[in-house]
Amino acid sequence: MASFSTTLASSMMLTLLLLSFCEAKDIVVGGKTDAWKVPSSESDSLNHWAESSRFRIGDSLVWKYDAQKDSVLQVNKEAYVNCNTTNPIAEHKDGNTKVELDRSGPFYFISGVKGNCEKGEKLVVVVLSTRHRLISPAPSPMEFEGGPAVAPISGASSLKGGLLVVLAVLAWGLF
Ligand SMILES: *[C@@H]1O[C@H](CO)[C@@H](O)[C@H](O)[C@H]1NC(C)=O
């Protein structure tokens, strides 16, 4: 039988884990300082990095770069595809740029340095809709109702769902 403290400890860890899923994060583009540059190869590209990362509404992208040498332009899809730096949605050149991902869907960024976007210094980040936040693919309502013992947790109810799971674990440990 699990002791109370063991149960409590594991519950707390579970809660922390769930909170870490829910919490809005600052995500450093490329995972490190000075990643905003012309990539040396395809596998070094920021889009390669972006494909292996998850972005959710409320998260912020953070670019760290030398403000003397580069800038970040948020652009529309057309300007992204054509590397058109003429009329960006927003221009950032402070060397420590933060952009909040305040909606679902794609966000497009290119370098403001002439020629760099063409050489691959560009980034598209796709923010998942709330439906897909924690578990993907999202279960249909049908699956949810008739579904497995562990209920899928989604969107706005994720925190509540997380606490329910913790309570269930506690109850299981105690009785
Ligand atoms: C770049 O975009 C601007 C407007 O946003 C447009 O007037 C211009 O023709 C575009 N340039 C190229 C090369 O597509």
PDB file of C-alpha atoms and ligand atoms in Angstrom:
ATOM      1  CA  MET A   1       0.000   0.000   0.000  1.00  0.00           C
ATOM      2  CA  ALA A   2       1.270   3.425  -0.872  1.00  0.00           C
ATOM      3  CA  SER A   3       1.939   5.595   2.120  1.00  0.00           C
ATOM      4  CA  PHE A   4       0.230   8.921   2.374  1.00  0.00           C
ATOM      5  CA  SER A   5       3.424  10.912   1.877  1.00  0.00           C
ATOM      6  CA  THR A   6       4.386   8.920  -1.184  1.00  0.00           C
ATOM      7  CA  THR A   7       0.949   9.511  -2.598  1.00  0.00           C
ATOM      8  CA  LEU A   8       1.132  13.175  -1.761  1.00  0.00           C
ATOM      9  CA  ALA A   9       4.548  13.507  -3.360  1.00  0.00           C
ATOM     10  CA  SER A  10       3.471  11.827  -6.542  1.00  0.00           C
ATOM     11  CA  SER A  11       0.317  13.912  -6.637  1.00  0.00           C
ATOM     12  CA  MET A  12       2.327  17.067  -6.343  1.00  0.00           C
ATOM     13  CA  MET A  13       4.665  15.977  -9.086  1.00  0.00           C
ATOM     14  CA  LEU A  14       1.707  15.196 -11.300  1.00  0.00           C
ATOM     15  CA  THR A  15       0.216  18.598 -10.549  1.00  0.00           C
ATOM     16  CA  LEU A  16       3.476  20.308 -11.422  1.00  0.00           C
ATOM     17  CA  LEU A  17       3.679  18.320 -14.621  1.00  0.00           C
ATOM     18  CA  LEU A  18       0.161  19.329 -15.572  1.00  0.00           C
ATOM     19  CA  LEU A  19       0.795  22.949 -14.668  1.00  0.00           C
ATOM     20  CA  SER A  20       3.885  22.953 -16.830  1.00  0.00           C
ATOM     21  CA  PHE A  21       1.664  21.950 -19.741  1.00  0.00           C
ATOM     22  CA  CYS A  22      -0.834  24.700 -19.038  1.00  0.00           C
ATOM     23  CA  GLU A  23       1.458  27.578 -18.234  1.00  0.00           C
ATOM     24  CA  ALA A  24       2.285  30.138 -20.909  1.00  0.00           C
ATOM     25  CA  LYS A  25       5.949  29.920 -21.776  1.00  0.00           C
ATOM     26  CA  ASP A  26       8.653  32.166 -23.158  1.00  0.00           C
ATOM     27  CA  ILE A  27      10.224  30.163 -25.942  1.00  0.00           C
ATOM     28  CA  VAL A  28      13.663  31.219 -27.140  1.00  0.00           C
ATOM     29  CA  VAL A  29      13.679  30.919 -30.913  1.00  0.00           C
ATOM     30  CA  GLY A  30      16.044  28.169 -31.975  1.00  0.00           C
ATOM     31  CA  GLY A  31      16.475  27.207 -28.337  1.00  0.00           C
ATOM     32  CA  LYS A  32      19.469  29.470 -27.801  1.00  0.00           C
ATOM     33  CA  THR A  33      20.945  32.943 -28.123  1.00  0.00           C
ATOM     34  CA  ASP A  34      22.078  33.965 -31.618  1.00  0.00           C
ATOM     35  CA  ALA A  35      20.030  31.267 -33.345  1.00  0.00           C
ATOM     36  CA  TRP A  36      18.447  34.019 -35.477  1.00  0.00           C
ATOM     37  CA  LYS A  37      20.885  33.855 -38.359  1.00  0.00           C
ATOM     38  CA  VAL A  38      21.362  32.393 -41.803  1.00  0.00           C
ATOM     39  CA  PRO A  39      21.298  28.625 -41.220  1.00  0.00           C
ATOM     40  CA  SER A  40      24.339  26.616 -42.213  1.00  0.00           C
ATOM     41  CA  SER A  41      22.160  23.790 -43.480  1.00  0.00           C
ATOM     42  CA  GLU A  42      18.557  22.658 -43.745  1.00  0.00           C
ATOM     43  CA  SER A  43      18.778  20.714 -40.496  1.00  0.00           C
ATOM     44  CA  ASP A  44      20.129  23.828 -38.802  1.00  0.00           C
ATOM     45  CA  SER A  45      17.162  25.919 -39.970  1.00  0.00           C
ATOM     46  CA  LEU A  46      14.723  27.483 -37.575  1.00  0.00           C
ATOM     47  CA  ASN A  47      11.792  25.855 -39.310  1.00  0.00           C
ATOM     48  CA  HIS A  48      13.403  22.517 -38.591  1.00  0.00           C
ATOM     49  CA  TRP A  49      13.541  23.560 -34.939  1.00  0.00           C
ATOM     50  CA  ALA A  50       9.959  24.846 -35.040  1.00  0.00           C
ATOM     51  CA  GLU A  51       8.644  21.534 -36.338  1.00  0.00           C
ATOM     52  CA  SER A  52       9.867  19.774 -33.241  1.00  0.00           C
ATOM     53  CA  SER A  53       8.467  22.374 -30.856  1.00  0.00           C
ATOM     54  CA  ARG A  54       4.947  23.005 -29.669  1.00  0.00           C
ATOM     55  CA  PHE A  55       3.451  26.453 -29.553  1.00  0.00           C
ATOM     56  CA  ARG A  56       0.299  27.358 -27.718  1.00  0.00           C
ATOM     57  CA  ILE A  57      -1.827  30.449 -27.369  1.00  0.00           C
ATOM     58  CA  GLY A  58      -0.300  32.673 -24.704  1.00  0.00           C
ATOM     59  CA  ASP A  59       3.252  31.487 -25.276  1.00  0.00           C
ATOM     60  CA  SER A  60       5.767  34.101 -26.355  1.00  0.00           C
ATOM     61  CA  LEU A  61       8.595  33.772 -28.830  1.00  0.00           C
ATOM     62  CA  VAL A  62      11.827  35.425 -27.765  1.00  0.00           C
ATOM     63  CA  TRP A  63      14.630  36.274 -30.156  1.00  0.00           C
ATOM     64  CA  LYS A  64      18.082  37.017 -28.847  1.00  0.00           C
ATOM     65  CA  TYR A  65      20.419  38.496 -31.459  1.00  0.00           C
ATOM     66  CA  ASP A  66      22.859  41.295 -32.112  1.00  0.00           C
ATOM     67  CA  ALA A  67      20.721  44.399 -32.705  1.00  0.00           C
ATOM     68  CA  GLN A  68      23.559  45.943 -34.744  1.00  0.00           C
ATOM     69  CA  LYS A  69      23.417  43.150 -37.273  1.00  0.00           C
ATOM     70  CA  ASP A  70      19.891  41.855 -37.527  1.00  0.00           C
ATOM     71  CA  SER A  71      16.196  42.436 -36.952  1.00  0.00           C
ATOM     72  CA  VAL A  72      12.969  40.472 -36.850  1.00  0.00           C
ATOM     73  CA  LEU A  73      10.081  41.270 -39.150  1.00  0.00           C
ATOM     74  CA  GLN A  74       6.668  39.796 -38.582  1.00  0.00           C
ATOM     75  CA  VAL A  75       5.056  39.522 -41.980  1.00  0.00           C
ATOM     76  CA  ASN A  76       2.089  37.988 -43.754  1.00  0.00           C
ATOM     77  CA  LYS A  77       2.305  34.748 -45.680  1.00  0.00           C
ATOM     78  CA  GLU A  78       2.875  36.399 -49.040  1.00  0.00           C
ATOM     79  CA  ALA A  79       5.768  38.503 -47.770  1.00  0.00           C
ATOM     80  CA  TYR A  80       7.176  35.419 -46.045  1.00  0.00           C
ATOM     81  CA  VAL A  81       7.114  33.369 -49.233  1.00  0.00           C
ATOM     82  CA  ASN A  82       8.609  36.186 -51.309  1.00  0.00           C
ATOM     83  CA  CYS A  83      11.004  37.429 -48.622  1.00  0.00           C
ATOM     84  CA  ASN A  84       9.501  40.856 -49.014  1.00  0.00           C
ATOM     85  CA  THR A  85      10.790  43.167 -46.283  1.00  0.00           C
ATOM     86  CA  THR A  86       9.016  46.265 -47.599  1.00  0.00           C
ATOM     87  CA  ASN A  87       5.901  46.467 -45.488  1.00  0.00           C
ATOM     88  CA  PRO A  88       6.027  44.193 -42.426  1.00  0.00           C
ATOM     89  CA  ILE A  89       3.218  43.800 -39.897  1.00  0.00           C
ATOM     90  CA  ALA A  90       5.768  44.623 -37.215  1.00  0.00           C
ATOM     91  CA  GLU A  91       9.472  45.377 -37.126  1.00  0.00           C
ATOM     92  CA  HIS A  92      11.681  44.573 -34.148  1.00  0.00           C
ATOM     93  CA  LYS A  93      15.315  45.563 -33.875  1.00  0.00           C
ATOM     94  CA  ASP A  94      16.053  45.706 -30.181  1.00  0.00           C
ATOM     95  CA  GLY A  95      18.126  42.529 -30.008  1.00  0.00           C
ATOM     96  CA  ASN A  96      15.783  40.993 -27.467  1.00  0.00           C
ATOM     97  CA  THR A  97      12.472  40.680 -29.220  1.00  0.00           C
ATOM     98  CA  LYS A  98       9.403  39.173 -27.637  1.00  0.00           C
ATOM     99  CA  VAL A  99       6.244  38.395 -29.558  1.00  0.00           C
ATOM    100  CA  GLU A 100       3.231  36.884 -27.873  1.00  0.00           C
ATOM    101  CA  LEU A 101       1.405  34.202 -29.791  1.00  0.00           C
ATOM    102  CA  ASP A 102      -2.043  35.552 -29.034  1.00  0.00           C
ATOM    103  CA  ARG A 103      -4.112  33.434 -31.412  1.00  0.00           C
ATOM    104  CA  SER A 104      -4.029  30.077 -33.126  1.00  0.00           C
ATOM    105  CA  GLY A 105      -2.738  29.688 -36.664  1.00  0.00           C
ATOM    106  CA  PRO A 106       0.518  30.535 -38.426  1.00  0.00           C
ATOM    107  CA  PHE A 107       2.887  33.387 -37.567  1.00  0.00           C
ATOM    108  CA  TYR A 108       5.506  34.370 -40.142  1.00  0.00           C
ATOM    109  CA  PHE A 109       8.849  35.974 -39.428  1.00  0.00           C
ATOM    110  CA  ILE A 110      11.751  36.928 -41.661  1.00  0.00           C
ATOM    111  CA  SER A 111      15.054  38.657 -41.138  1.00  0.00           C
ATOM    112  CA  GLY A 112      15.103  42.362 -41.909  1.00  0.00           C
ATOM    113  CA  VAL A 113      18.612  42.070 -43.353  1.00  0.00           C
ATOM    114  CA  LYS A 114      18.626  42.190 -47.116  1.00  0.00           C
ATOM    115  CA  GLY A 115      19.191  38.759 -48.606  1.00  0.00           C
ATOM    116  CA  ASN A 116      19.077  36.810 -45.330  1.00  0.00           C
ATOM    117  CA  CYS A 117      15.505  35.596 -45.715  1.00  0.00           C
ATOM    118  CA  GLU A 118      16.372  34.221 -49.155  1.00  0.00           C
ATOM    119  CA  LYS A 119      19.204  32.295 -47.501  1.00  0.00           C
ATOM    120  CA  GLY A 120      16.802  30.699 -45.059  1.00  0.00           C
ATOM    121  CA  GLU A 121      16.683  33.089 -42.119  1.00  0.00           C
ATOM    122  CA  LYS A 122      12.938  32.800 -41.760  1.00  0.00           C
ATOM    123  CA  LEU A 123      10.503  31.162 -39.416  1.00  0.00           C
ATOM    124  CA  VAL A 124       6.928  30.035 -39.502  1.00  0.00           C
ATOM    125  CA  VAL A 125       5.345  28.994 -36.244  1.00  0.00           C
ATOM    126  CA  VAL A 126       1.949  27.347 -36.162  1.00  0.00           C
ATOM    127  CA  VAL A 127      -0.002  27.770 -32.950  1.00  0.00           C
ATOM    128  CA  LEU A 128      -2.427  24.976 -32.259  1.00  0.00           C
ATOM    129  CA  SER A 129      -6.009  25.808 -31.431  1.00  0.00           C
ATOM    130  CA  THR A 130      -7.046  25.250 -27.817  1.00  0.00           C
ATOM    131  CA  ARG A 131      -8.811  22.051 -28.784  1.00  0.00           C
ATOM    132  CA  HIS A 132      -5.452  20.447 -29.482  1.00  0.00           C
ATOM    133  CA  ARG A 133      -3.607  21.812 -26.521  1.00  0.00           C
ATOM    134  CA  LEU A 134      -2.610  18.928 -24.341  1.00  0.00           C
ATOM    135  CA  ILE A 135      -3.325  15.707 -26.132  1.00  0.00           C
ATOM    136  CA  SER A 136      -3.286  15.329 -29.860  1.00  0.00           C
ATOM    137  CA  PRO A 137      -4.990  14.286 -31.919  1.00  0.00           C
ATOM    138  CA  ALA A 138      -7.947  15.729 -30.070  1.00  0.00           C
ATOM    139  CA  PRO A 139     -10.567  13.168 -29.143  1.00  0.00           C
ATOM    140  CA  SER A 140     -14.036  13.607 -30.582  1.00  0.00           C
ATOM    141  CA  PRO A 141     -16.897  14.216 -28.132  1.00  0.00           C
ATOM    142  CA  MET A 142     -18.065  10.648 -28.806  1.00  0.00           C
ATOM    143  CA  GLU A 143     -14.775   9.176 -27.701  1.00  0.00           C
ATOM    144  CA  PHE A 144     -14.799  11.457 -24.706  1.00  0.00           C
ATOM    145  CA  GLU A 145     -18.152  10.193 -23.464  1.00  0.00           C
ATOM    146  CA  GLY A 146     -17.760   6.502 -24.005  1.00  0.00           C
ATOM    147  CA  GLY A 147     -14.060   6.725 -23.560  1.00  0.00           C
ATOM    148  CA  PRO A 148     -11.255   5.289 -21.507  1.00  0.00           C
ATOM    149  CA  ALA A 149     -10.914   5.705 -17.749  1.00  0.00           C
ATOM    150  CA  VAL A 150      -8.378   8.489 -18.130  1.00  0.00           C
ATOM    151  CA  ALA A 151     -10.386  11.325 -19.595  1.00  0.00           C
ATOM    152  CA  PRO A 152      -8.598  13.416 -22.176  1.00  0.00           C
ATOM    153  CA  ILE A 153      -7.868  16.905 -20.944  1.00  0.00           C
ATOM    154  CA  SER A 154      -8.410  19.815 -23.226  1.00  0.00           C
ATOM    155  CA  GLY A 155      -8.360  23.562 -23.485  1.00  0.00           C
ATOM    156  CA  ALA A 156      -9.898  25.704 -20.816  1.00  0.00           C
ATOM    157  CA  SER A 157     -10.845  22.780 -18.633  1.00  0.00           C
ATOM    158  CA  SER A 158      -7.299  21.393 -18.532  1.00  0.00           C
ATOM    159  CA  LEU A 159      -6.443  22.770 -15.105  1.00  0.00           C
ATOM    160  CA  LYS A 160      -9.666  21.486 -13.602  1.00  0.00           C
ATOM    161  CA  GLY A 161      -9.095  18.165 -15.334  1.00  0.00           C
ATOM    162  CA  GLY A 162      -5.588  18.020 -13.933  1.00  0.00           C
ATOM    163  CA  LEU A 163      -6.823  18.572 -10.420  1.00  0.00           C
ATOM    164  CA  LEU A 164      -9.433  15.860 -10.882  1.00  0.00           C
ATOM    165  CA  VAL A 165      -6.706  13.441 -11.917  1.00  0.00           C
ATOM    166  CA  VAL A 166      -4.729  14.390  -8.823  1.00  0.00           C
ATOM    167  CA  LEU A 167      -7.751  13.862  -6.615  1.00  0.00           C
ATOM    168  CA  ALA A 168      -8.364  10.508  -8.240  1.00  0.00           C
ATOM    169  CA  VAL A 169      -4.762   9.492  -7.573  1.00  0.00           C
ATOM    170  CA  LEU A 170      -5.044  10.653  -3.968  1.00  0.00           C
ATOM    171  CA  ALA A 171      -8.270   8.727  -3.443  1.00  0.00           C
ATOM    172  CA  TRP A 172      -6.753   5.662  -5.043  1.00  0.00           C
ATOM    173  CA  GLY A 173      -3.755   5.866  -2.733  1.00  0.00           C
ATOM    174  CA  LEU A 174      -5.782   6.372   0.414  1.00  0.00           C
ATOM    175  CA  PHE A 175      -8.587   3.866   0.064  1.00  0.00           C
TER     176      PHE A 175
HETATM  177  C1  LIG B   1       6.558  43.886 -51.477  1.00  0.00           C
HETATM  178  O1  LIG B   1       5.373  44.287 -50.808  1.00  0.00           O
HETATM  179  C2  LIG B   1       4.906  45.569 -51.158  1.00  0.00           C
HETATM  180  C3  LIG B   1       3.670  45.883 -50.347  1.00  0.00           C
HETATM  181  O2  LIG B   1       3.581  45.207 -49.186  1.00  0.00           O
HETATM  182  C4  LIG B   1       4.603  45.630 -52.637  1.00  0.00           C
HETATM  183  O3  LIG B   1       4.177  46.934 -52.987  1.00  0.00           O
HETATM  184  C5  LIG B   1       5.813  45.233 -53.441  1.00  0.00           C
HETATM  185  O4  LIG B   1       5.468  45.171 -54.807  1.00  0.00           O
HETATM  186  C6  LIG B   1       6.357  43.892 -52.977  1.00  0.00           C
HETATM  187  N1  LIG B   1       7.596  43.622 -53.667  1.00  0.00           N
HETATM  188  C7  LIG B   1       7.838  42.450 -54.259  1.00  0.00           C
HETATM  189  C8  LIG B   1       9.197  42.320 -54.893  1.00  0.00           C
HETATM  190  O5  LIG B   1       7.020  41.549 -54.307  1.00  0.00           O
END
